[in-house]
Amino acid sequence: MRIPASDLVLLTASAIRKSFGGVEVLHGVDLHLARGEILALLGENGAGKSTLVKILAGDYSADSGTVRIGETEYSDLNPRKSRALGIRMIFQELSDAPLLTVAENISMGTWSSKRGIVSWSKMRERANFALSTLGIDIDPDRLVGTLRIGERQLVEIARAISDNAKILILDEPTAALSSAETDKLFLVLNALRERGVGMIYITHRLDEVGIISDRVQVLRDGTQSLVVETKKASRVELVRAMIGGEIASLPHSDSDDYFGDTILAVSELSLDKFFSDISFTLRAGEILALYGKIGSGAEELGEAIFGLHPERTGIVKLNTQTFKPKSPIDAIGAFIGFLPADRQRLGAFMIRPVAENLAVPSWPRYSVKGFITKKKEEIAYLHWSELLKIRSRNDPDQLIATLSGGNQQKVLLGRWFECNAKVLVLIEPTRGVDVGARRDIYHTLRQRAKDNNIGILLTTSDHEEVTQVADRVVVMSRGKQVAEYKGKEINNSQIIQAAS
Ligand code: ADP
Ligand code: MG
């Protein structure tokens, strides 16, 4: 692999090892970063990405290995040393001061003061300079607590830069951002690249890698499985490096014969302020995506079919019968299953066992003389756990809160398979789900749709999700349906364009 000329190298980490409680999670990892470079650090949950960058930031000390910055090699970084060397981490949990202004936040820790007196005008000047060089349009006099999360992140970046950061580490910065905020962040990162700042950008979203990075390093189980220039990296190669295997290519079908009867027919469905005049059909065995940016109305449309917005107007037919649920209870009674956007709040009973979470809607079927046999729950859980590849202790009593996001989602999906739902409405089913679990979920959806004649309606703002799993897509924008594609007609650029 080509190593950049030495005067361009900002940082070289060599053979970094780290254990927690006797378990080694980094097995001798190298990493280098050049001036003006964005290195994407990719990997599934638990691969060791955060641990590696925390070592660079001095938050954790490595068990062995060295970090070379400039001419000096360090084996004992701490937060103060790392900071003095120009390394800054932009945290997921923001570390700003919400009750201070933007200008104060940017100057925090490096106040411009004369004999202990803070110069407000200098401070504002400095903040303005940092913000404008990065092209960030935020009023320096606003209180940080009144900003949106994406704006707060930008302020944190401005603060790092105004304090002469040379290396910026961003750990999944877009996890909580809207797509507009993400675009804004990318503009700022590009401006930083121009100024020679080196960045380590952690993500598990492959689409971001191509957009923002110059080079990609993939970690798998604590070892580096790939380091490659972004323009030479194929998607398949990246996924393989992350999960250590092939993604089974899923069969899509354009042939109308492939699917069964129409099970859901929606006509002229409207919900004030969210969507209007939406019409489509869904057939047994078919996966239909409603794709749109956040705010397109797709999410609320999915919710309305599950009975969450009874004030909606228009007609929904379920197996040719008019269906007007007053609440989700009616929908569940009609064999409609649902995954909400916020599974922690609306989907899972976080402090209950996994088996119970999976079995709840099937209780009526399990009950014998009004008693639910726990044994049936356990059998059901172990069955779906194997089919859906749920990674857990394999203990039906384990609390669902202790599983990773992707595995929680699998439990909630298994719930609807177990109670024989005929239509599934899935809102952003793989948001915050890592690549491996995502692959398992897509695979199961395909298989169950086909083998059990289930109709699946999913709403998503992730175009990759559409191309990977949908048989057909209805594109939505500002509450209207604007395009429809099926089978081989579906491609990323087309649907993105249609949605904007
Ligand atoms: P990633 O950021 O790639 O998802 P992490 O670096 O957070 O991965 O985690 C790597 C491994 O180290 C995981 O198995 C995780 O459970 C473990 N780990 C991370 N931090 C700690 C910690 N403070 N104590 C114990 N184990 C940890
Ligand atoms: Mg992490």
Short mmCIF file of C-alpha atoms and ligand atoms in Angstrom, two decimals:
data_model
loop_
_atom_site.label_atom_id
_atom_site.label_comp_id
_atom_site.label_asym_id
_atom_site.label_seq_id
_atom_site.Cartn_x
_atom_site.Cartn_y
_atom_site.Cartn_z
CA MET A 1 0.00 0.00 0.00
CA ARG A 2 1.17 3.50 -0.81
CA ILE A 3 2.16 5.57 2.21
CA PRO A 4 2.00 9.33 1.58
CA ALA A 5 5.24 11.34 1.57
CA SER A 6 6.33 11.87 5.15
CA ASP A 7 5.73 15.62 5.30
CA LEU A 8 2.12 14.98 4.45
CA VAL A 9 1.57 12.39 7.14
CA LEU A 10 -0.24 13.72 10.18
CA LEU A 11 -0.52 10.57 12.20
CA THR A 12 0.68 6.97 12.09
CA ALA A 13 -0.62 4.42 14.57
CA SER A 14 1.20 1.09 14.60
CA ALA A 15 0.28 -2.30 16.00
CA ILE A 16 -2.30 -1.01 18.47
CA ARG A 17 -3.57 -3.63 20.89
CA LYS A 18 -6.26 -3.20 23.50
CA SER A 19 -8.09 -5.54 25.87
CA PHE A 20 -11.03 -4.99 28.16
CA GLY A 21 -11.28 -7.31 31.13
CA GLY A 22 -8.95 -9.89 29.59
CA VAL A 23 -10.67 -9.91 26.18
CA GLU A 24 -8.59 -8.42 23.38
CA VAL A 25 -10.74 -6.23 21.10
CA LEU A 26 -7.96 -4.66 18.97
CA HIS A 27 -5.38 -7.14 17.72
CA GLY A 28 -2.53 -4.96 16.43
CA VAL A 29 -4.20 -2.35 14.23
CA ASP A 30 -2.36 0.20 12.06
CA LEU A 31 -3.78 3.46 10.82
CA HIS A 32 -2.31 6.44 9.06
CA LEU A 33 -3.76 9.77 8.15
CA ALA A 34 -2.44 12.42 5.76
CA ARG A 35 -2.97 16.17 5.63
CA GLY A 36 -6.21 17.13 3.92
CA GLU A 37 -7.44 13.56 3.86
CA ILE A 38 -10.73 12.05 4.97
CA LEU A 39 -10.28 8.47 6.05
CA ALA A 40 -13.53 6.56 6.42
CA LEU A 41 -13.32 4.00 9.20
CA LEU A 42 -15.90 1.32 8.53
CA GLY A 43 -16.97 -1.76 10.42
CA GLU A 44 -19.89 -3.54 11.98
CA ASN A 45 -20.98 -2.84 15.54
CA GLY A 46 -18.31 -4.06 17.93
CA ALA A 47 -15.53 -4.11 15.32
CA GLY A 48 -13.42 -1.78 17.48
CA LYS A 49 -13.77 1.55 15.64
CA SER A 50 -14.62 3.65 18.68
CA THR A 51 -11.98 1.97 20.81
CA LEU A 52 -9.31 2.72 18.21
CA VAL A 53 -10.13 6.41 17.91
CA LYS A 54 -10.49 6.79 21.68
CA ILE A 55 -6.90 5.59 21.92
CA LEU A 56 -5.86 8.31 19.45
CA ALA A 57 -7.80 10.90 21.45
CA GLY A 58 -6.08 9.71 24.62
CA ASP A 59 -9.33 8.60 26.26
CA TYR A 60 -8.14 4.98 26.46
CA SER A 61 -4.54 3.88 26.71
CA ALA A 62 -3.39 1.14 24.36
CA ASP A 63 -1.91 -2.03 25.87
CA SER A 64 0.82 -1.87 23.25
CA GLY A 65 1.63 -0.12 20.00
CA THR A 66 2.62 3.46 19.21
CA VAL A 67 1.12 6.60 17.77
CA ARG A 68 3.48 8.82 15.79
CA ILE A 69 2.51 12.45 15.37
CA GLY A 70 4.99 14.69 13.57
CA GLU A 71 8.47 13.54 14.55
CA THR A 72 7.53 12.02 17.87
CA GLU A 73 6.29 8.59 18.83
CA TYR A 74 3.90 8.31 21.75
CA SER A 75 2.88 5.24 23.68
CA ASP A 76 1.21 7.11 26.50
CA LEU A 77 -1.28 9.63 25.11
CA ASN A 78 -3.81 11.18 27.43
CA PRO A 79 -6.64 13.56 26.61
CA ARG A 80 -4.59 16.68 27.38
CA LYS A 81 -1.61 15.53 25.31
CA SER A 82 -3.77 14.52 22.34
CA ARG A 83 -5.52 17.85 22.43
CA ALA A 84 -2.23 19.74 22.55
CA LEU A 85 -1.13 17.76 19.50
CA GLY A 86 -4.18 19.02 17.64
CA ILE A 87 -6.41 15.92 17.83
CA ARG A 88 -10.12 16.56 18.49
CA MET A 89 -13.01 14.22 18.70
CA ILE A 90 -16.53 15.39 17.80
CA PHE A 91 -18.67 13.37 20.12
CA GLN A 92 -21.99 11.75 19.44
CA GLU A 93 -23.10 12.86 22.87
CA LEU A 94 -22.47 16.55 22.46
CA SER A 95 -20.11 18.12 24.93
CA ASP A 96 -21.08 21.72 24.32
CA ALA A 97 -22.60 24.17 26.79
CA PRO A 98 -26.27 24.66 25.87
CA LEU A 99 -26.77 27.77 28.00
CA LEU A 100 -23.91 29.70 26.41
CA THR A 101 -23.99 31.40 23.04
CA VAL A 102 -22.46 30.00 19.88
CA ALA A 103 -19.60 32.52 20.14
CA GLU A 104 -18.94 31.58 23.75
CA ASN A 105 -18.92 27.90 22.90
CA ILE A 106 -16.46 28.40 20.08
CA SER A 107 -14.10 30.30 22.37
CA MET A 108 -14.61 28.03 25.35
CA GLY A 109 -11.33 26.88 26.87
CA THR A 110 -9.39 29.43 24.85
CA TRP A 111 -11.09 32.67 25.89
CA SER A 112 -9.60 35.77 24.39
CA SER A 113 -8.96 37.81 27.49
CA LYS A 114 -6.88 40.78 28.49
CA ARG A 115 -5.79 40.71 32.11
CA GLY A 116 -8.49 38.18 32.87
CA ILE A 117 -11.22 40.21 31.23
CA VAL A 118 -13.03 38.51 28.40
CA SER A 119 -13.29 40.60 25.28
CA TRP A 120 -16.74 39.94 23.92
CA SER A 121 -16.07 41.68 20.66
CA LYS A 122 -12.90 39.65 20.08
CA MET A 123 -14.78 36.52 20.94
CA ARG A 124 -17.57 37.27 18.50
CA GLU A 125 -15.06 38.24 15.84
CA ARG A 126 -13.24 34.99 16.30
CA ALA A 127 -16.44 32.96 16.19
CA ASN A 128 -17.56 34.76 13.05
CA PHE A 129 -14.24 34.02 11.44
CA ALA A 130 -14.38 30.31 12.27
CA LEU A 131 -17.99 30.02 11.14
CA SER A 132 -17.54 31.92 7.91
CA THR A 133 -14.34 30.12 6.83
CA LEU A 134 -16.27 26.90 7.15
CA GLY A 135 -19.32 28.31 5.41
CA ILE A 136 -21.53 27.80 8.46
CA ASP A 137 -24.49 30.14 8.59
CA ILE A 138 -25.39 30.32 12.28
CA ASP A 139 -25.85 33.48 14.33
CA PRO A 140 -23.02 33.60 16.93
CA ASP A 141 -25.34 35.23 19.47
CA ARG A 142 -27.79 32.35 19.62
CA LEU A 143 -27.84 30.07 22.63
CA VAL A 144 -26.46 26.70 21.67
CA GLY A 145 -29.34 24.98 23.44
CA THR A 146 -31.75 26.42 20.87
CA LEU A 147 -29.91 24.90 17.89
CA ARG A 148 -30.76 21.69 16.10
CA ILE A 149 -28.44 18.76 16.70
CA GLY A 150 -26.79 19.13 13.29
CA GLU A 151 -26.06 22.79 13.95
CA ARG A 152 -24.61 21.99 17.36
CA GLN A 153 -22.27 19.55 15.72
CA LEU A 154 -21.13 22.24 13.29
CA VAL A 155 -20.49 24.60 16.19
CA GLU A 156 -18.36 21.92 17.83
CA ILE A 157 -16.36 21.58 14.64
CA ALA A 158 -15.91 25.35 14.44
CA ARG A 159 -14.72 25.32 18.02
CA ALA A 160 -12.14 22.62 17.29
CA ILE A 161 -10.87 24.51 14.26
CA SER A 162 -10.67 27.82 16.00
CA ASP A 163 -8.50 26.02 18.56
CA ASN A 164 -6.15 24.85 15.77
CA ALA A 165 -7.22 21.23 15.49
CA LYS A 166 -5.22 19.42 12.82
CA ILE A 167 -6.91 16.06 13.14
CA LEU A 168 -10.63 15.73 13.56
CA ILE A 169 -12.30 12.50 14.57
CA LEU A 170 -16.01 12.09 13.89
CA ASP A 171 -17.66 8.97 15.35
CA GLU A 172 -20.88 8.26 13.44
CA PRO A 173 -21.71 11.97 13.19
CA THR A 174 -24.72 11.52 10.93
CA ALA A 175 -26.52 8.94 13.07
CA ALA A 176 -28.95 11.58 14.35
CA LEU A 177 -28.93 13.98 11.38
CA SER A 178 -31.52 14.61 8.70
CA SER A 179 -30.34 14.35 5.12
CA ALA A 180 -30.21 18.16 4.79
CA GLU A 181 -28.05 18.37 7.90
CA THR A 182 -25.83 15.62 6.56
CA ASP A 183 -25.33 17.55 3.31
CA LYS A 184 -24.39 20.62 5.33
CA LEU A 185 -21.91 18.63 7.40
CA PHE A 186 -20.29 17.27 4.25
CA LEU A 187 -19.84 20.79 2.88
CA VAL A 188 -18.06 21.76 6.08
CA LEU A 189 -15.86 18.66 6.01
CA ASN A 190 -14.88 19.49 2.44
CA ALA A 191 -13.94 23.02 3.53
CA LEU A 192 -11.76 21.51 6.27
CA ARG A 193 -10.09 19.22 3.79
CA GLU A 194 -9.11 22.28 1.74
CA ARG A 195 -7.46 23.71 4.82
CA GLY A 196 -5.34 20.59 5.26
CA VAL A 197 -7.18 19.14 8.25
CA GLY A 198 -7.02 15.34 8.38
CA MET A 199 -10.23 13.57 9.37
CA ILE A 200 -11.17 10.13 10.56
CA TYR A 201 -14.81 9.59 9.73
CA ILE A 202 -16.52 6.64 11.38
CA THR A 203 -19.71 5.35 9.83
CA HIS A 204 -21.52 2.17 9.04
CA ARG A 205 -23.28 3.75 6.07
CA LEU A 206 -21.64 2.66 2.85
CA ASP A 207 -23.30 5.36 0.76
CA GLU A 208 -21.52 8.04 2.80
CA VAL A 209 -18.12 6.51 2.20
CA GLY A 210 -18.21 7.20 -1.54
CA ILE A 211 -19.48 10.73 -1.05
CA ILE A 212 -17.11 12.02 1.56
CA SER A 213 -13.94 9.94 1.92
CA ASP A 214 -10.61 9.71 0.13
CA ARG A 215 -9.58 6.41 1.64
CA VAL A 216 -11.38 3.63 3.50
CA GLN A 217 -10.16 1.39 6.26
CA VAL A 218 -12.39 -1.48 7.32
CA LEU A 219 -12.16 -3.13 10.74
CA ARG A 220 -13.59 -6.53 11.41
CA ASP A 221 -13.41 -8.12 14.87
CA GLY A 222 -10.52 -5.91 15.92
CA THR A 223 -8.29 -6.41 12.89
CA GLN A 224 -8.05 -4.33 9.74
CA SER A 225 -9.61 -6.27 6.92
CA LEU A 226 -9.15 -3.72 4.14
CA VAL A 227 -7.41 -0.40 3.46
CA VAL A 228 -8.11 1.04 0.04
CA GLU A 229 -8.54 4.28 -1.87
CA THR A 230 -12.23 5.06 -2.03
CA LYS A 231 -12.38 5.36 -5.78
CA LYS A 232 -10.90 1.88 -6.14
CA ALA A 233 -13.25 0.28 -3.63
CA SER A 234 -16.34 -1.51 -4.81
CA ARG A 235 -19.36 -1.79 -2.63
CA VAL A 236 -19.28 -5.54 -2.69
CA GLU A 237 -15.64 -5.50 -1.60
CA LEU A 238 -16.43 -3.18 1.31
CA VAL A 239 -19.35 -5.26 2.51
CA ARG A 240 -17.28 -8.42 2.27
CA ALA A 241 -14.52 -6.78 4.30
CA MET A 242 -17.04 -5.73 6.95
CA ILE A 243 -18.92 -8.96 7.38
CA GLY A 244 -16.43 -11.50 6.05
CA GLY A 245 -18.65 -13.07 3.44
CA GLU A 246 -20.85 -12.49 0.44
CA ILE A 247 -24.24 -10.87 0.56
CA ALA A 248 -26.59 -13.25 -1.09
CA SER A 249 -28.04 -11.43 -4.06
CA LEU A 250 -31.75 -11.29 -3.57
CA PRO A 251 -34.16 -12.19 -6.31
CA HIS A 252 -36.18 -9.26 -7.59
CA SER A 253 -38.98 -9.86 -9.97
CA ASP A 254 -40.62 -7.73 -12.64
CA SER A 255 -42.97 -10.47 -13.60
CA ASP A 256 -46.50 -9.86 -12.44
CA ASP A 257 -47.11 -13.60 -12.31
CA TYR A 258 -44.63 -13.86 -9.52
CA PHE A 259 -46.97 -12.34 -6.96
CA GLY A 260 -50.34 -13.40 -5.59
CA ASP A 261 -53.61 -11.50 -5.29
CA THR A 262 -53.87 -7.88 -4.27
CA ILE A 263 -54.12 -7.85 -0.50
CA LEU A 264 -53.98 -4.14 0.17
CA ALA A 265 -55.45 -1.44 -2.04
CA VAL A 266 -55.13 2.20 -1.09
CA SER A 267 -57.00 4.90 -2.94
CA GLU A 268 -56.90 8.64 -2.53
CA LEU A 269 -55.60 8.40 0.99
CA SER A 270 -55.00 11.78 2.61
CA LEU A 271 -53.90 13.03 6.00
CA ASP A 272 -53.93 16.73 6.65
CA LYS A 273 -50.42 18.30 6.62
CA PHE A 274 -48.72 14.97 5.80
CA PHE A 275 -49.87 13.43 2.52
CA SER A 276 -52.68 13.68 0.02
CA ASP A 277 -54.32 11.59 -2.70
CA ILE A 278 -52.09 8.54 -2.41
CA SER A 279 -53.12 5.42 -4.32
CA PHE A 280 -51.32 2.12 -4.71
CA THR A 281 -51.82 -1.61 -4.36
CA LEU A 282 -49.80 -4.32 -2.67
CA ARG A 283 -49.88 -7.96 -3.69
CA ALA A 284 -49.24 -11.08 -1.66
CA GLY A 285 -45.54 -11.93 -1.75
CA GLU A 286 -44.55 -8.45 -2.83
CA ILE A 287 -42.24 -5.96 -1.12
CA LEU A 288 -43.29 -2.40 -1.88
CA ALA A 289 -41.16 0.51 -0.70
CA LEU A 290 -42.52 3.99 -0.06
CA TYR A 291 -39.38 6.02 -0.52
CA GLY A 292 -38.97 9.69 0.35
CA LYS A 293 -36.77 12.07 2.25
CA ILE A 294 -37.60 12.77 5.87
CA GLY A 295 -40.81 14.80 5.86
CA SER A 296 -42.09 13.27 2.60
CA GLY A 297 -45.12 11.84 4.38
CA ALA A 298 -44.15 8.20 3.72
CA GLU A 299 -43.75 7.45 7.40
CA GLU A 300 -47.17 8.83 8.35
CA LEU A 301 -48.74 6.99 5.44
CA GLY A 302 -47.41 3.70 6.79
CA GLU A 303 -48.67 4.61 10.24
CA ALA A 304 -52.11 5.45 8.87
CA ILE A 305 -52.47 1.99 7.37
CA PHE A 306 -51.72 0.54 10.80
CA GLY A 307 -54.55 2.61 12.31
CA LEU A 308 -52.42 5.28 13.93
CA HIS A 309 -54.12 8.24 12.23
CA PRO A 310 -57.83 7.39 12.24
CA GLU A 311 -58.67 10.90 10.98
CA ARG A 312 -57.20 10.10 7.56
CA THR A 313 -59.55 10.16 4.58
CA GLY A 314 -59.74 7.96 1.49
CA ILE A 315 -60.20 4.23 1.13
CA VAL A 316 -58.07 1.29 2.22
CA LYS A 317 -59.16 -2.19 1.20
CA LEU A 318 -57.78 -5.28 2.83
CA ASN A 319 -58.47 -8.38 0.73
CA THR A 320 -61.18 -6.43 -1.12
CA GLN A 321 -62.95 -5.45 2.14
CA THR A 322 -62.98 -1.81 3.18
CA PHE A 323 -60.74 -1.45 6.19
CA LYS A 324 -60.94 1.52 8.50
CA PRO A 325 -59.04 0.78 11.72
CA LYS A 326 -59.82 3.04 14.64
CA SER A 327 -56.58 2.08 16.31
CA PRO A 328 -53.64 -0.32 15.95
CA ILE A 329 -55.67 -2.91 17.85
CA ASP A 330 -58.03 -3.19 14.88
CA ALA A 331 -55.05 -3.47 12.56
CA ILE A 332 -53.42 -6.26 14.57
CA GLY A 333 -56.79 -8.04 14.65
CA ALA A 334 -56.78 -7.89 10.84
CA PHE A 335 -53.33 -9.55 10.76
CA ILE A 336 -51.34 -6.42 10.02
CA GLY A 337 -47.92 -6.29 11.67
CA PHE A 338 -45.97 -3.10 12.27
CA LEU A 339 -42.46 -1.90 13.07
CA PRO A 340 -42.43 1.71 14.29
CA ALA A 341 -39.68 4.24 13.57
CA ASP A 342 -38.92 4.46 17.26
CA ARG A 343 -38.71 0.91 18.50
CA GLN A 344 -37.55 1.89 21.97
CA ARG A 345 -40.57 4.02 22.60
CA LEU A 346 -43.31 2.29 20.62
CA GLY A 347 -42.14 -1.17 19.69
CA ALA A 348 -40.25 -3.06 22.34
CA PHE A 349 -41.01 -3.57 26.01
CA MET A 350 -37.44 -2.79 26.86
CA ILE A 351 -37.32 -4.25 30.33
CA ARG A 352 -39.14 -7.46 29.47
CA PRO A 353 -37.59 -10.73 28.25
CA VAL A 354 -36.95 -11.31 24.56
CA ALA A 355 -39.34 -14.27 24.43
CA GLU A 356 -42.19 -12.19 25.81
CA ASN A 357 -41.44 -9.37 23.38
CA LEU A 358 -41.65 -11.81 20.53
CA ALA A 359 -44.78 -13.55 21.74
CA VAL A 360 -47.10 -10.74 22.88
CA PRO A 361 -49.46 -10.62 19.87
CA SER A 362 -49.62 -14.42 19.80
CA TRP A 363 -50.84 -14.72 23.37
CA PRO A 364 -54.46 -15.35 22.40
CA ARG A 365 -53.32 -18.30 20.32
CA TYR A 366 -51.09 -19.69 23.07
CA SER A 367 -53.51 -19.44 25.92
CA VAL A 368 -55.01 -22.54 27.43
CA LYS A 369 -58.03 -21.80 29.62
CA GLY A 370 -56.85 -18.22 29.95
CA PHE A 371 -53.27 -19.08 30.88
CA ILE A 372 -50.31 -18.41 28.64
CA THR A 373 -47.83 -21.20 28.72
CA LYS A 374 -44.33 -19.86 29.05
CA LYS A 375 -43.02 -22.93 27.30
CA LYS A 376 -44.73 -21.90 24.07
CA GLU A 377 -43.09 -18.50 24.24
CA GLU A 378 -39.69 -20.08 24.70
CA ILE A 379 -40.13 -22.48 21.80
CA ALA A 380 -41.27 -19.64 19.56
CA TYR A 381 -38.34 -17.49 20.58
CA LEU A 382 -35.74 -20.17 19.95
CA HIS A 383 -37.31 -20.95 16.58
CA TRP A 384 -37.20 -17.35 15.34
CA SER A 385 -33.91 -16.66 17.01
CA GLU A 386 -32.33 -19.30 14.80
CA LEU A 387 -34.13 -18.30 11.59
CA LEU A 388 -33.45 -14.59 12.04
CA LYS A 389 -29.91 -15.19 13.37
CA ILE A 390 -30.59 -13.22 16.54
CA ARG A 391 -27.26 -12.74 18.28
CA SER A 392 -27.89 -13.07 21.99
CA ARG A 393 -27.22 -15.43 24.85
CA ASN A 394 -29.91 -17.68 23.35
CA ASP A 395 -31.74 -17.29 26.61
CA PRO A 396 -35.49 -16.57 26.28
CA ASP A 397 -35.34 -14.66 29.58
CA GLN A 398 -32.70 -12.18 28.46
CA LEU A 399 -34.06 -8.62 28.55
CA ILE A 400 -34.50 -7.14 25.09
CA ALA A 401 -32.79 -3.93 26.25
CA THR A 402 -29.50 -5.84 26.43
CA LEU A 403 -29.49 -6.69 22.70
CA SER A 404 -27.99 -4.47 20.00
CA GLY A 405 -30.37 -2.37 17.87
CA GLY A 406 -30.24 -4.79 14.97
CA ASN A 407 -31.04 -7.76 17.16
CA GLN A 408 -33.90 -5.95 18.87
CA GLN A 409 -35.34 -5.26 15.45
CA LYS A 410 -35.09 -8.95 14.58
CA VAL A 411 -37.06 -9.86 17.70
CA LEU A 412 -39.79 -7.38 16.76
CA LEU A 413 -39.92 -8.73 13.24
CA GLY A 414 -40.12 -12.31 14.52
CA ARG A 415 -43.09 -11.18 16.59
CA TRP A 416 -45.19 -10.62 13.46
CA PHE A 417 -44.04 -13.78 11.72
CA GLU A 418 -44.96 -15.76 14.82
CA CYS A 419 -48.52 -14.41 14.86
CA ASN A 420 -48.96 -15.03 11.13
CA ALA A 421 -49.38 -11.44 10.02
CA LYS A 422 -50.45 -11.22 6.39
CA VAL A 423 -49.41 -7.63 5.79
CA LEU A 424 -46.35 -6.02 7.34
CA VAL A 425 -45.93 -2.26 7.57
CA LEU A 426 -42.32 -1.45 8.39
CA ILE A 427 -41.19 2.11 9.11
CA GLU A 428 -37.48 2.61 8.40
CA PRO A 429 -36.84 -1.04 9.30
CA THR A 430 -33.04 -0.87 9.25
CA ARG A 431 -32.37 2.62 10.58
CA GLY A 432 -29.51 2.31 13.06
CA VAL A 433 -29.06 -1.37 12.19
CA ASP A 434 -25.56 -2.59 11.27
CA VAL A 435 -24.76 -4.18 7.92
CA GLY A 436 -24.75 -7.79 9.07
CA ALA A 437 -28.14 -7.57 10.77
CA ARG A 438 -29.46 -5.58 7.83
CA ARG A 439 -28.49 -8.37 5.47
CA ASP A 440 -30.23 -10.92 7.70
CA ILE A 441 -33.37 -8.79 7.85
CA TYR A 442 -33.55 -8.30 4.08
CA HIS A 443 -32.98 -11.96 3.51
CA THR A 444 -35.75 -12.95 5.88
CA LEU A 445 -38.18 -10.40 4.45
CA ARG A 446 -37.63 -11.74 0.93
CA GLN A 447 -37.98 -15.30 2.01
CA ARG A 448 -41.05 -14.84 4.18
CA ALA A 449 -42.79 -12.64 1.64
CA LYS A 450 -42.43 -15.28 -1.02
CA ASP A 451 -42.88 -18.47 0.98
CA ASN A 452 -45.79 -17.26 3.09
CA ASN A 453 -47.48 -14.85 0.70
CA ILE A 454 -47.02 -11.90 3.00
CA GLY A 455 -47.37 -8.41 1.53
CA ILE A 456 -44.70 -6.07 2.85
CA LEU A 457 -44.96 -2.30 2.77
CA LEU A 458 -41.87 -0.52 3.99
CA THR A 459 -41.23 3.19 4.26
CA THR A 460 -37.66 4.36 4.00
CA SER A 461 -35.45 7.39 3.43
CA ASP A 462 -32.51 5.12 2.57
CA HIS A 463 -32.27 4.58 -1.19
CA GLU A 464 -29.94 1.61 -0.70
CA GLU A 465 -32.74 -0.09 1.14
CA VAL A 466 -35.00 0.31 -1.85
CA THR A 467 -32.52 -1.08 -4.35
CA GLN A 468 -31.64 -3.97 -2.08
CA VAL A 469 -35.00 -5.25 -1.02
CA ALA A 470 -37.96 -3.75 -2.88
CA ASP A 471 -39.83 -5.31 -5.80
CA ARG A 472 -41.48 -1.99 -6.48
CA VAL A 473 -41.10 1.55 -5.18
CA VAL A 474 -43.49 4.48 -4.90
CA VAL A 475 -41.45 7.67 -4.54
CA MET A 476 -42.92 10.39 -2.35
CA SER A 477 -42.06 14.04 -2.05
CA ARG A 478 -43.82 16.60 0.14
CA GLY A 479 -46.84 14.45 0.70
CA LYS A 480 -47.39 13.51 -2.95
CA GLN A 481 -46.55 10.36 -4.83
CA VAL A 482 -44.25 11.49 -7.64
CA ALA A 483 -42.98 8.33 -9.34
CA GLU A 484 -43.18 4.58 -9.35
CA TYR A 485 -40.65 1.99 -10.54
CA LYS A 486 -40.53 -1.75 -10.41
CA GLY A 487 -38.00 -4.56 -10.73
CA LYS A 488 -35.05 -3.71 -12.94
CA GLU A 489 -36.24 -0.12 -13.42
CA ILE A 490 -35.27 0.63 -9.82
CA ASN A 491 -31.93 2.36 -9.47
CA ASN A 492 -30.41 4.74 -6.97
CA SER A 493 -29.96 7.86 -9.07
CA GLN A 494 -33.43 7.63 -10.52
CA ILE A 495 -35.24 7.41 -7.21
CA ILE A 496 -33.08 10.05 -5.54
CA GLN A 497 -33.81 12.42 -8.40
CA ALA A 498 -37.51 11.68 -8.30
CA ALA A 499 -37.62 12.37 -4.57
CA SER A 500 -35.98 15.79 -4.75
P1 ADP B 1 -17.45 -0.14 17.38
O1 ADP B 1 -17.23 1.30 17.70
O2 ADP B 1 -16.74 -0.59 16.13
O3 ADP B 1 -18.90 -0.52 17.35
P2 ADP B 1 -16.23 -0.59 19.95
O4 ADP B 1 -14.85 -0.07 19.82
O5 ADP B 1 -17.21 0.25 20.66
O6 ADP B 1 -16.78 -1.03 18.53
O7 ADP B 1 -16.19 -2.00 20.68
C1 ADP B 1 -15.27 -3.03 20.36
C2 ADP B 1 -15.41 -4.14 21.39
O8 ADP B 1 -14.89 -3.69 22.63
C3 ADP B 1 -16.82 -4.57 21.65
O9 ADP B 1 -16.84 -5.96 21.84
C4 ADP B 1 -17.19 -3.85 22.91
O10 ADP B 1 -18.14 -4.58 23.65
C5 ADP B 1 -15.87 -3.78 23.65
N1 ADP B 1 -15.75 -2.58 24.48
C6 ADP B 1 -15.70 -1.30 24.04
N2 ADP B 1 -15.56 -0.45 25.06
C7 ADP B 1 -15.52 -1.19 26.18
C8 ADP B 1 -15.39 -0.90 27.58
N3 ADP B 1 -15.25 0.36 28.02
N4 ADP B 1 -15.40 -1.95 28.43
C9 ADP B 1 -15.50 -3.21 28.00
N5 ADP B 1 -15.64 -3.57 26.71
C10 ADP B 1 -15.64 -2.57 25.81
MG MG B 2 -18.70 2.81 18.00
#
